[in-house]
PDB file of C-alpha atoms in Angstrom:
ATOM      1  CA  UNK A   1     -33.541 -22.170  -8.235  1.00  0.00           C
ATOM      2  CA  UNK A   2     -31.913 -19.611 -10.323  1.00  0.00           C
ATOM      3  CA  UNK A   3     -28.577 -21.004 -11.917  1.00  0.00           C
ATOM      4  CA  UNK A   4     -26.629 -17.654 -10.817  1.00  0.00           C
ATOM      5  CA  UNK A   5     -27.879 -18.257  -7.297  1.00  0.00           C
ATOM      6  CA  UNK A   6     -26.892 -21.903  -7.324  1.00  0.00           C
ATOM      7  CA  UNK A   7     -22.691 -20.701  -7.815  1.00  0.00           C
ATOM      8  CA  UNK A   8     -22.852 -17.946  -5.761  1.00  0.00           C
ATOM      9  CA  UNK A   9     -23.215 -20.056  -2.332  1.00  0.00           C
ATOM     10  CA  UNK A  10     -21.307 -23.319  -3.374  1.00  0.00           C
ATOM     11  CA  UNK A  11     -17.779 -22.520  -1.698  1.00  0.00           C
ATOM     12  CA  UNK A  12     -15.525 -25.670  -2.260  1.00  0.00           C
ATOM     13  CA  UNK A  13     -13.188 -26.948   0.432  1.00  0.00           C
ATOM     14  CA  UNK A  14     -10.317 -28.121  -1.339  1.00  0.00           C
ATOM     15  CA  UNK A  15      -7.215 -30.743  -0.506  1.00  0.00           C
ATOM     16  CA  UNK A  16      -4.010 -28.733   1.003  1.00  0.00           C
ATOM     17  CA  UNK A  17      -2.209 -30.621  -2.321  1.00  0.00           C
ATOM     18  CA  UNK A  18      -4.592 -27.748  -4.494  1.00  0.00           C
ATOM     19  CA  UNK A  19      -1.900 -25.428  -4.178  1.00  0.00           C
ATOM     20  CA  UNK A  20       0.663 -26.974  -5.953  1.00  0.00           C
ATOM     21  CA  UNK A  21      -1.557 -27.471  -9.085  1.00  0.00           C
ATOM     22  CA  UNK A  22      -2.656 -23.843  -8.891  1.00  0.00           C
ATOM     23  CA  UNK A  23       1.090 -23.321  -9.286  1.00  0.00           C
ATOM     24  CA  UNK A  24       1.527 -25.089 -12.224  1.00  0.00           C
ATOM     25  CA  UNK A  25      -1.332 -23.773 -14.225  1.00  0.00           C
ATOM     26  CA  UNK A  26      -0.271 -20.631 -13.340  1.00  0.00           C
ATOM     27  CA  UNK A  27       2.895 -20.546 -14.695  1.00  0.00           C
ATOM     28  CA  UNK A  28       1.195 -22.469 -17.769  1.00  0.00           C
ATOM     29  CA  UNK A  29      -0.999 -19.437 -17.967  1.00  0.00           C
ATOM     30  CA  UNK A  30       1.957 -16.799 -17.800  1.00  0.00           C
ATOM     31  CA  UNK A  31       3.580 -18.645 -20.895  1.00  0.00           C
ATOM     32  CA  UNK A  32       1.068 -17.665 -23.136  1.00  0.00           C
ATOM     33  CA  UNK A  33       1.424 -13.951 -22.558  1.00  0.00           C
ATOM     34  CA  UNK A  34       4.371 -13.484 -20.419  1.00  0.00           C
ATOM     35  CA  UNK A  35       5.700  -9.663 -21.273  1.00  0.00           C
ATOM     36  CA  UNK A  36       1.665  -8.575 -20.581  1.00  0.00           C
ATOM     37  CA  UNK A  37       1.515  -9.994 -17.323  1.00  0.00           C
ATOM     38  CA  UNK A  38       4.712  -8.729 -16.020  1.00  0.00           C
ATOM     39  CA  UNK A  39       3.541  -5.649 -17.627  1.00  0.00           C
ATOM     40  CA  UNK A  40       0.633  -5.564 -15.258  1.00  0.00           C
ATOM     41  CA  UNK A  41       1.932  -6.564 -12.047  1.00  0.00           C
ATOM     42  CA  UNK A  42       5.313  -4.142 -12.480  1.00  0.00           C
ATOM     43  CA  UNK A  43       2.680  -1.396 -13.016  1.00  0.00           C
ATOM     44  CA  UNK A  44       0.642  -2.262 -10.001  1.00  0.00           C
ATOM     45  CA  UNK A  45       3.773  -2.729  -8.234  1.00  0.00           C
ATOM     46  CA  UNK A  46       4.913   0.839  -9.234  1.00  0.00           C
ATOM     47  CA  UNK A  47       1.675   2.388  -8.219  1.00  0.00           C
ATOM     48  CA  UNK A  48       1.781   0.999  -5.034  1.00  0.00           C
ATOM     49  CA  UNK A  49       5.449   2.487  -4.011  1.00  0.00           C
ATOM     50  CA  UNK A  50       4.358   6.199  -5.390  1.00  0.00           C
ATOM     51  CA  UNK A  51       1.344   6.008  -3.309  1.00  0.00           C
ATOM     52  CA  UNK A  52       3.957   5.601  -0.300  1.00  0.00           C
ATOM     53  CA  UNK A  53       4.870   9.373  -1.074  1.00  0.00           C
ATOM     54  CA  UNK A  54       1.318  11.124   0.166  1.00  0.00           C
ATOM     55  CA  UNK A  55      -1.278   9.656   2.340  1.00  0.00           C
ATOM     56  CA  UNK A  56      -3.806  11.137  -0.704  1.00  0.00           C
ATOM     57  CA  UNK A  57      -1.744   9.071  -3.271  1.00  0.00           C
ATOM     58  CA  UNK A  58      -2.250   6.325  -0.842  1.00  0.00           C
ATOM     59  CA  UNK A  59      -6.296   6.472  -0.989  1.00  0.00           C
ATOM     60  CA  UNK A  60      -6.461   7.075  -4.442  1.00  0.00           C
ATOM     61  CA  UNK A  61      -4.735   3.597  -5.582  1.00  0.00           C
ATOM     62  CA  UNK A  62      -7.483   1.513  -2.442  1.00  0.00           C
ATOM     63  CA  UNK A  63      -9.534   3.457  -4.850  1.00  0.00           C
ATOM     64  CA  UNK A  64      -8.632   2.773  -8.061  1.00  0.00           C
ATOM     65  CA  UNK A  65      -7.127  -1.113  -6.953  1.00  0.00           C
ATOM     66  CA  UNK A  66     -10.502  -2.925  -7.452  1.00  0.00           C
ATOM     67  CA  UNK A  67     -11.057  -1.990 -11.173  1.00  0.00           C
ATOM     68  CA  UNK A  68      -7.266  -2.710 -12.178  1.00  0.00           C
ATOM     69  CA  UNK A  69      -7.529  -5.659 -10.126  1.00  0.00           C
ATOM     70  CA  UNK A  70     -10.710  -7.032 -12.113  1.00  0.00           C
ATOM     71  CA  UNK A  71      -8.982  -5.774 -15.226  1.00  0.00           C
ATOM     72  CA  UNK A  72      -6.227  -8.472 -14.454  1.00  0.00           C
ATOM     73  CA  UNK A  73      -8.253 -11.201 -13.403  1.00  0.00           C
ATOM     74  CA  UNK A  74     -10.171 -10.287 -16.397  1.00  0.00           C
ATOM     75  CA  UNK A  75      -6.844 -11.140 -18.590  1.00  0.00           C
ATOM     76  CA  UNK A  76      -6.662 -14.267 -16.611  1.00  0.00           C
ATOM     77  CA  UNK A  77      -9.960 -15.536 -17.652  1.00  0.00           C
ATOM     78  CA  UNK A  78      -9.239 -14.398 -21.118  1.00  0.00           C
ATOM     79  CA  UNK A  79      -6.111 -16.470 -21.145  1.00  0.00           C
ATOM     80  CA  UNK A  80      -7.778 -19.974 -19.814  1.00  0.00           C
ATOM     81  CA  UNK A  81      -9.711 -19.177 -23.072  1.00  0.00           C
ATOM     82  CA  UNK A  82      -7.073 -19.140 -24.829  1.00  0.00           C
ATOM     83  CA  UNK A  83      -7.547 -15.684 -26.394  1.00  0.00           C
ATOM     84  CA  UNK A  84      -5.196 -12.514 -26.721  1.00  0.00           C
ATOM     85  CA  UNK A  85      -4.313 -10.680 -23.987  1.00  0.00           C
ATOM     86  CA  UNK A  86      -2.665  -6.870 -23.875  1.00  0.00           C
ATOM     87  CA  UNK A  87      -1.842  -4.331 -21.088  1.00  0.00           C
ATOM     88  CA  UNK A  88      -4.755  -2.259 -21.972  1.00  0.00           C
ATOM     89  CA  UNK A  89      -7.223  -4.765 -20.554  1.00  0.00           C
ATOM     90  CA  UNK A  90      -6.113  -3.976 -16.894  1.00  0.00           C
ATOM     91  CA  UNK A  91      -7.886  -0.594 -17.572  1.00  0.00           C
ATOM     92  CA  UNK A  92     -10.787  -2.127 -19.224  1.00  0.00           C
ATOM     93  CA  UNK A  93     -13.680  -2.762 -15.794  1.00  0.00           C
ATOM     94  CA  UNK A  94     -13.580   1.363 -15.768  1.00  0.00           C
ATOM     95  CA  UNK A  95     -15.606   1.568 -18.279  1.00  0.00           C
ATOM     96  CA  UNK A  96     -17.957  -1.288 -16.768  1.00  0.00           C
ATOM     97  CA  UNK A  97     -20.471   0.916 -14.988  1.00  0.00           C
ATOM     98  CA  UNK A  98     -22.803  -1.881 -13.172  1.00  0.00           C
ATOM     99  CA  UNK A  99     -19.600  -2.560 -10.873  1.00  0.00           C
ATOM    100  CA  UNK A 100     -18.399   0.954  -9.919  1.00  0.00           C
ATOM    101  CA  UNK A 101     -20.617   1.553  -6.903  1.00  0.00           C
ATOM    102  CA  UNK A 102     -20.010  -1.795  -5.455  1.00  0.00           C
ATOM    103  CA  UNK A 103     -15.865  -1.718  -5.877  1.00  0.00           C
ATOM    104  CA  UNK A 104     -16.034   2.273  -4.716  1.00  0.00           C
ATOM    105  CA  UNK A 105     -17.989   0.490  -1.659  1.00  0.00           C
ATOM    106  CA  UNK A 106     -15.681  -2.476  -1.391  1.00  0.00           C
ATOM    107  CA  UNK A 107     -12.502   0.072  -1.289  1.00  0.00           C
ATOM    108  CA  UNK A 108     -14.316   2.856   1.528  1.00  0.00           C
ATOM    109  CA  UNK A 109     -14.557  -0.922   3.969  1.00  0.00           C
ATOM    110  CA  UNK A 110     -10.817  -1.239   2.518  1.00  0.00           C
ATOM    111  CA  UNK A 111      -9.671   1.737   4.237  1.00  0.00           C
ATOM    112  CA  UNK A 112     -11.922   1.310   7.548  1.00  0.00           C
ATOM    113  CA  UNK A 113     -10.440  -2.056   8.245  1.00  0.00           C
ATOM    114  CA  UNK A 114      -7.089  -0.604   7.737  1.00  0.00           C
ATOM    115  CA  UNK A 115      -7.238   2.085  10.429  1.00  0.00           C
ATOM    116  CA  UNK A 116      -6.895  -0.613  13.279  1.00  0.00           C
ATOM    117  CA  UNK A 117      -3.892  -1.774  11.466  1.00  0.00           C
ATOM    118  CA  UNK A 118      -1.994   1.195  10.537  1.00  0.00           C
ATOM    119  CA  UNK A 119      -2.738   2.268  14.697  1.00  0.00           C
ATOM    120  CA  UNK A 120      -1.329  -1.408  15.937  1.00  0.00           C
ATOM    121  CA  UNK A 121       1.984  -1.175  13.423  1.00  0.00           C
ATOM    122  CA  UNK A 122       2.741   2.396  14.497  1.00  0.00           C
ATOM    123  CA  UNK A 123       2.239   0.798  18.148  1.00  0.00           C
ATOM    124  CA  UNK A 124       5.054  -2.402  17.220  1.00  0.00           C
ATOM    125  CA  UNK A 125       7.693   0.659  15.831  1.00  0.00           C
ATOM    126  CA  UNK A 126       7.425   2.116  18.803  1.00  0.00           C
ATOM    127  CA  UNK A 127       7.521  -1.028  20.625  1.00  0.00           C
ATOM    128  CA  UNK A 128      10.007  -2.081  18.914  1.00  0.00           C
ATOM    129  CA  UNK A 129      12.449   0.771  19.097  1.00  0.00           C
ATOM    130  CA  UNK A 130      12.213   1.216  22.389  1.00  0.00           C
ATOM    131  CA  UNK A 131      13.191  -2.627  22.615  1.00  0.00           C
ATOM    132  CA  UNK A 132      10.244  -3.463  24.481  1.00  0.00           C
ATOM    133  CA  UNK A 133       7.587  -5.426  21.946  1.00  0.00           C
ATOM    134  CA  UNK A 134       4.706  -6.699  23.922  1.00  0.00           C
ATOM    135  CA  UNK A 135       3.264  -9.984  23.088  1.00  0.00           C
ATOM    136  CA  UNK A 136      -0.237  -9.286  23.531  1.00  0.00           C
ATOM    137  CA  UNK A 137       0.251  -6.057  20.705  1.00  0.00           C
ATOM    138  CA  UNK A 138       2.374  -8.134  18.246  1.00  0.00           C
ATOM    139  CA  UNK A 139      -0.804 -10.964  18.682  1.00  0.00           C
ATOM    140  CA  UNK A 140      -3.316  -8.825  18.348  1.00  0.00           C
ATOM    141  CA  UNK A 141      -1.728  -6.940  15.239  1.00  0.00           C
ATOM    142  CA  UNK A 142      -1.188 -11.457  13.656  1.00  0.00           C
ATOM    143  CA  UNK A 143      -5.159 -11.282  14.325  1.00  0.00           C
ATOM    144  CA  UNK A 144      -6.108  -8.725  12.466  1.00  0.00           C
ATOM    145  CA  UNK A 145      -3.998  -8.294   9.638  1.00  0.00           C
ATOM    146  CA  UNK A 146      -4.881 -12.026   8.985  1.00  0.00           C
ATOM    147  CA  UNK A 147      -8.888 -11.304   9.825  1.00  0.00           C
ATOM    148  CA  UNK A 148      -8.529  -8.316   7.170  1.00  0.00           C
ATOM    149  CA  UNK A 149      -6.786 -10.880   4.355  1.00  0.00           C
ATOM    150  CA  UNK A 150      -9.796 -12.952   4.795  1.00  0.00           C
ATOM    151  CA  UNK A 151     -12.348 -10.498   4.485  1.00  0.00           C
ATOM    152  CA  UNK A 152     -10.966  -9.201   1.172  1.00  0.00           C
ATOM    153  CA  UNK A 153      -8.704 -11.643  -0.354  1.00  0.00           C
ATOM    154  CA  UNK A 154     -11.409 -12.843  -2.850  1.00  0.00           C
ATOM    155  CA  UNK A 155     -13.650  -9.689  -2.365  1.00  0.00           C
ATOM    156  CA  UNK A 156     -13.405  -8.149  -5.994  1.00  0.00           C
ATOM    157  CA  UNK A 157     -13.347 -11.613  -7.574  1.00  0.00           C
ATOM    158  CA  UNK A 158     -16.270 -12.516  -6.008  1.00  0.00           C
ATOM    159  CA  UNK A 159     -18.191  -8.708  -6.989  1.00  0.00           C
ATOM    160  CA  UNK A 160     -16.993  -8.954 -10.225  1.00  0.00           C
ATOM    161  CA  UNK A 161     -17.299 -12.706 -11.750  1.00  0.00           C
ATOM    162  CA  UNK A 162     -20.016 -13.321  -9.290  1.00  0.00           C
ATOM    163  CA  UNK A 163     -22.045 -10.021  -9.830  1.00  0.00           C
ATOM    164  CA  UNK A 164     -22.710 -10.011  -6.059  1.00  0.00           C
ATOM    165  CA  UNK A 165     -23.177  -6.534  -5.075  1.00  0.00           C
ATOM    166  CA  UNK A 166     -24.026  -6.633  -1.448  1.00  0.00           C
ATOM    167  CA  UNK A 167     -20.985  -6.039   0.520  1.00  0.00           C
ATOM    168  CA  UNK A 168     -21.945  -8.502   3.450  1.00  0.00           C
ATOM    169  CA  UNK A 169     -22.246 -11.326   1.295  1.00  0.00           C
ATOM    170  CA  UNK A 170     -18.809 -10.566  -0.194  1.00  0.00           C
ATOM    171  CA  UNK A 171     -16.792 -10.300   2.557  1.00  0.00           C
ATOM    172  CA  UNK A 172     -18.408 -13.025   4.128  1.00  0.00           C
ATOM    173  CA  UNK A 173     -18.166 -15.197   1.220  1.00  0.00           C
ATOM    174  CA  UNK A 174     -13.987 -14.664   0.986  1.00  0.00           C
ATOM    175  CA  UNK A 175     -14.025 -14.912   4.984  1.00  0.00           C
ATOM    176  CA  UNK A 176     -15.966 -18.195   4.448  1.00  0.00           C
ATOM    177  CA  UNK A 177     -13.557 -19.570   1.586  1.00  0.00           C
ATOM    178  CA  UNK A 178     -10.335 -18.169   3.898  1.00  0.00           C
ATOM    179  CA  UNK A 179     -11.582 -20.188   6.332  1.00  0.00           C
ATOM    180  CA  UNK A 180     -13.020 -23.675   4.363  1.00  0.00           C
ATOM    181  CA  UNK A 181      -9.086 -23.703   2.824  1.00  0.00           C
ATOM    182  CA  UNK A 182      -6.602 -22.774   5.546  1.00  0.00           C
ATOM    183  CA  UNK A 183      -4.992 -25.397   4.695  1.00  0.00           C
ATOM    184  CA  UNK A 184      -4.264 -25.066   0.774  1.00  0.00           C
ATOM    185  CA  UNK A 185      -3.723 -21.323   1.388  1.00  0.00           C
ATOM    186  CA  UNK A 186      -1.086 -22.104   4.248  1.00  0.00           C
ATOM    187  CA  UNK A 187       0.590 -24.578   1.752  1.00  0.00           C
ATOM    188  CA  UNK A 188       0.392 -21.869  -1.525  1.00  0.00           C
ATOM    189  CA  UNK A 189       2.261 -19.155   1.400  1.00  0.00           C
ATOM    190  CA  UNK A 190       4.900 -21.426   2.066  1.00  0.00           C
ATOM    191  CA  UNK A 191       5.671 -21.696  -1.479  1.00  0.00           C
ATOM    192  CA  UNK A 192       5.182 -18.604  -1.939  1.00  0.00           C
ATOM    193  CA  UNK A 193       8.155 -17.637   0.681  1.00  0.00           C
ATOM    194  CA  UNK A 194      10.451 -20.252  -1.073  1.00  0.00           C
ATOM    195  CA  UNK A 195       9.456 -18.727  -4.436  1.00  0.00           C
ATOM    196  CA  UNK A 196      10.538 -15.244  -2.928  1.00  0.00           C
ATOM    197  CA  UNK A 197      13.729 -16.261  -1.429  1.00  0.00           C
ATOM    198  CA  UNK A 198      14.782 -17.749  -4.753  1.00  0.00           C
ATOM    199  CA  UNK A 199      14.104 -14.007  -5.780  1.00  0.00           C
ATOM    200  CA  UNK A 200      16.521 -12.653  -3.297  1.00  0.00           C
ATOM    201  CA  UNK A 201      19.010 -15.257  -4.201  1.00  0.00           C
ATOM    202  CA  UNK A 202      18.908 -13.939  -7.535  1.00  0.00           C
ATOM    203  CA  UNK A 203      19.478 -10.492  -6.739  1.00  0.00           C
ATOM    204  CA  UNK A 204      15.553  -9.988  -7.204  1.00  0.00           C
ATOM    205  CA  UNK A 205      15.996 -10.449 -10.889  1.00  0.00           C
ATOM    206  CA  UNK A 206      13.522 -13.517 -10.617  1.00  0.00           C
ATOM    207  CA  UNK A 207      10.780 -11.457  -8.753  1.00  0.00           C
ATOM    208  CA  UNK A 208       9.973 -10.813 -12.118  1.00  0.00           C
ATOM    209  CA  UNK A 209       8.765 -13.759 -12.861  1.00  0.00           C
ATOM    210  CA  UNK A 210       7.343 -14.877  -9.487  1.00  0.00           C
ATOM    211  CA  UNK A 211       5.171 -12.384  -8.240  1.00  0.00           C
ATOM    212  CA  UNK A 212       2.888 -12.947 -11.639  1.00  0.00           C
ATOM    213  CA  UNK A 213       2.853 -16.567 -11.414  1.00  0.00           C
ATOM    214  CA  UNK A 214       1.839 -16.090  -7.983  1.00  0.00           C
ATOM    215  CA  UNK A 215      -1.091 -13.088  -8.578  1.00  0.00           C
ATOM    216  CA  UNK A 216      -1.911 -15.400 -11.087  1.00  0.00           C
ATOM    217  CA  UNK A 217      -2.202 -18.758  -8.877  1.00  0.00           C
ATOM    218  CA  UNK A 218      -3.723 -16.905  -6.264  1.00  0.00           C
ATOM    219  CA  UNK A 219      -6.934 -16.133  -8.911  1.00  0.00           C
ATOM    220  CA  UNK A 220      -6.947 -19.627  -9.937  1.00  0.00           C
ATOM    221  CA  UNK A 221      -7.764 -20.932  -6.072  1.00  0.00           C
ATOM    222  CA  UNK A 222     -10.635 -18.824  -6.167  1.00  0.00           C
ATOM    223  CA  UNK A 223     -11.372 -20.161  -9.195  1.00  0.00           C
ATOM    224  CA  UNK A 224     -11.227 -23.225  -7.264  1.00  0.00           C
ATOM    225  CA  UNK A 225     -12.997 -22.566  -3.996  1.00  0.00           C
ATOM    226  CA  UNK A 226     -16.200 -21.205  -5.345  1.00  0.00           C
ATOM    227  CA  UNK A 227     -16.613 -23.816  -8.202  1.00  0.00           C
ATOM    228  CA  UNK A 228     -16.620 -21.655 -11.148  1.00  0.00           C
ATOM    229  CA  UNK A 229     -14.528 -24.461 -13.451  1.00  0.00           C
ATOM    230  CA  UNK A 230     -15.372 -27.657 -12.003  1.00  0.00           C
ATOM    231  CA  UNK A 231     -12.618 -30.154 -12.062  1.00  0.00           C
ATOM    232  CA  UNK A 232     -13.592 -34.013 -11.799  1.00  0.00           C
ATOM    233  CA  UNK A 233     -10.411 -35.861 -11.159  1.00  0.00           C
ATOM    234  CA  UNK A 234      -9.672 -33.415  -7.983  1.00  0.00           C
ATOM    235  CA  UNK A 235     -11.343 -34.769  -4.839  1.00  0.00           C
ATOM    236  CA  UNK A 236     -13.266 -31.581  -3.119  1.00  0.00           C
ATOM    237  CA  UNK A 237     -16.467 -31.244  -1.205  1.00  0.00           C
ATOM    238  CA  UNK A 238     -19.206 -28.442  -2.350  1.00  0.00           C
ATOM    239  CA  UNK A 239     -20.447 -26.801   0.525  1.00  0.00           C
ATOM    240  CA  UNK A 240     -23.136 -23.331   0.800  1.00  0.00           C
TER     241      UNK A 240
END
């Protein structure tokens, strides 16, 4: 069997304890090229507050997200390596033709899966100012938003470093991993709610900080779940 094929079905199922070590090498990672990877996330992060401005600003960035997204795990990768990083590398996967059609394809299911969502939250605000949520509403909005997480938390990863093209097999894939590590990923949340209200203790001054270490962490478990750096002295079970 093909080598490729081989690490494209293995999906580990990791210990909950996985997230604190993705933690740690994440912030190990951020030392080596701190000012670029805040760089990249504040940039993101300002993209994503113009495109509240114009429902057309909105669809270009689900457009454009998958490339600068690869572009940063890209940097990640880069940095395990222990080689240079810059800002410029975020922009670097546009110029990667073989992976345009399947991100352009990846962001159209993007925006599909979103409709329910938008439709339930305008339902909640007007639930919820007429001071009358129902239960049923709020559930079914929990279900999906975490059903659409799944489906695309590990999505471009998995197109990109994985070179899987067919959208099926990615979204089931990161629905499959999701699923295999509930645990780990309810653990790195938790954290991830402490780490931000540290942030608002510091009058958001250490959001700065955080939200890289945790963009970068978050790469790192998939680096985890689908086996692509194999380590020994964690326990773990390979599964297809």
């Amino acid at each position: 069997m093909d080598q490729k094929v081989q690490v494209k079905l293995i999906i580990r199922r990791v210990p909950m304890q996985a997230a604190l070590s993705w933690l740690s090498k994440a912030w190990e990672l951020f030392r080596q090229a701190p000012s670029t990877m805040i760089a990249m996330v504040a940039f993101m992060t300002v993209l994503g507050l113009v495109a509240q401005f114009h429902p057309v600003l909105g669809v270009l960035l689900v457009l454009v997200n998958p490339f600068l997204t690869a572009g940063f795990y890209k940097s990640i990768v880069l940095l395990q390596q222990q080689k240079e990083v810059n800002f410029q590398l975020m922009f670097s996967v546009f110029s990667e033709a073989r992976y345009r059609r399947t991100f352009i394809r990846l962001a159209g299911a993007n925006l599909l899966a979103n409709i329910p969502l938008i439709l339930l939250m305008d339902q909640l605000m007007e639930q919820t100012q007429a001071k009358a949520v129902e239960p049923l509403t709020a559930l079914f909005f929990v279900a999906a938003l975490s059903l659409v997480f799944m489906l695309f938390a590990y999505a471009v990863a998995i197109a990109y470093f994985l070179n899987e093209q067919r959208l099926q097999a990615i979204l089931t894939a990161s629905l499959t991993a999701c699923w295999r590590n509930v645990g780990a990923l309810t653990l790195f949340g938790m954290m991830a709610v402490a780490l931000g209200l540290l942030g608002i203790v510091t009058f958001g001054f250490a959001f700065i900080v955080i939200v890289p270490v945790l963009q970068i962490a978050f790469f790192l478990s998939f680096s985890a779940f689908f086996a692509l750096q194999l380590d020994d002295s964690a326990p773990a079970v390979l599964e297809v």
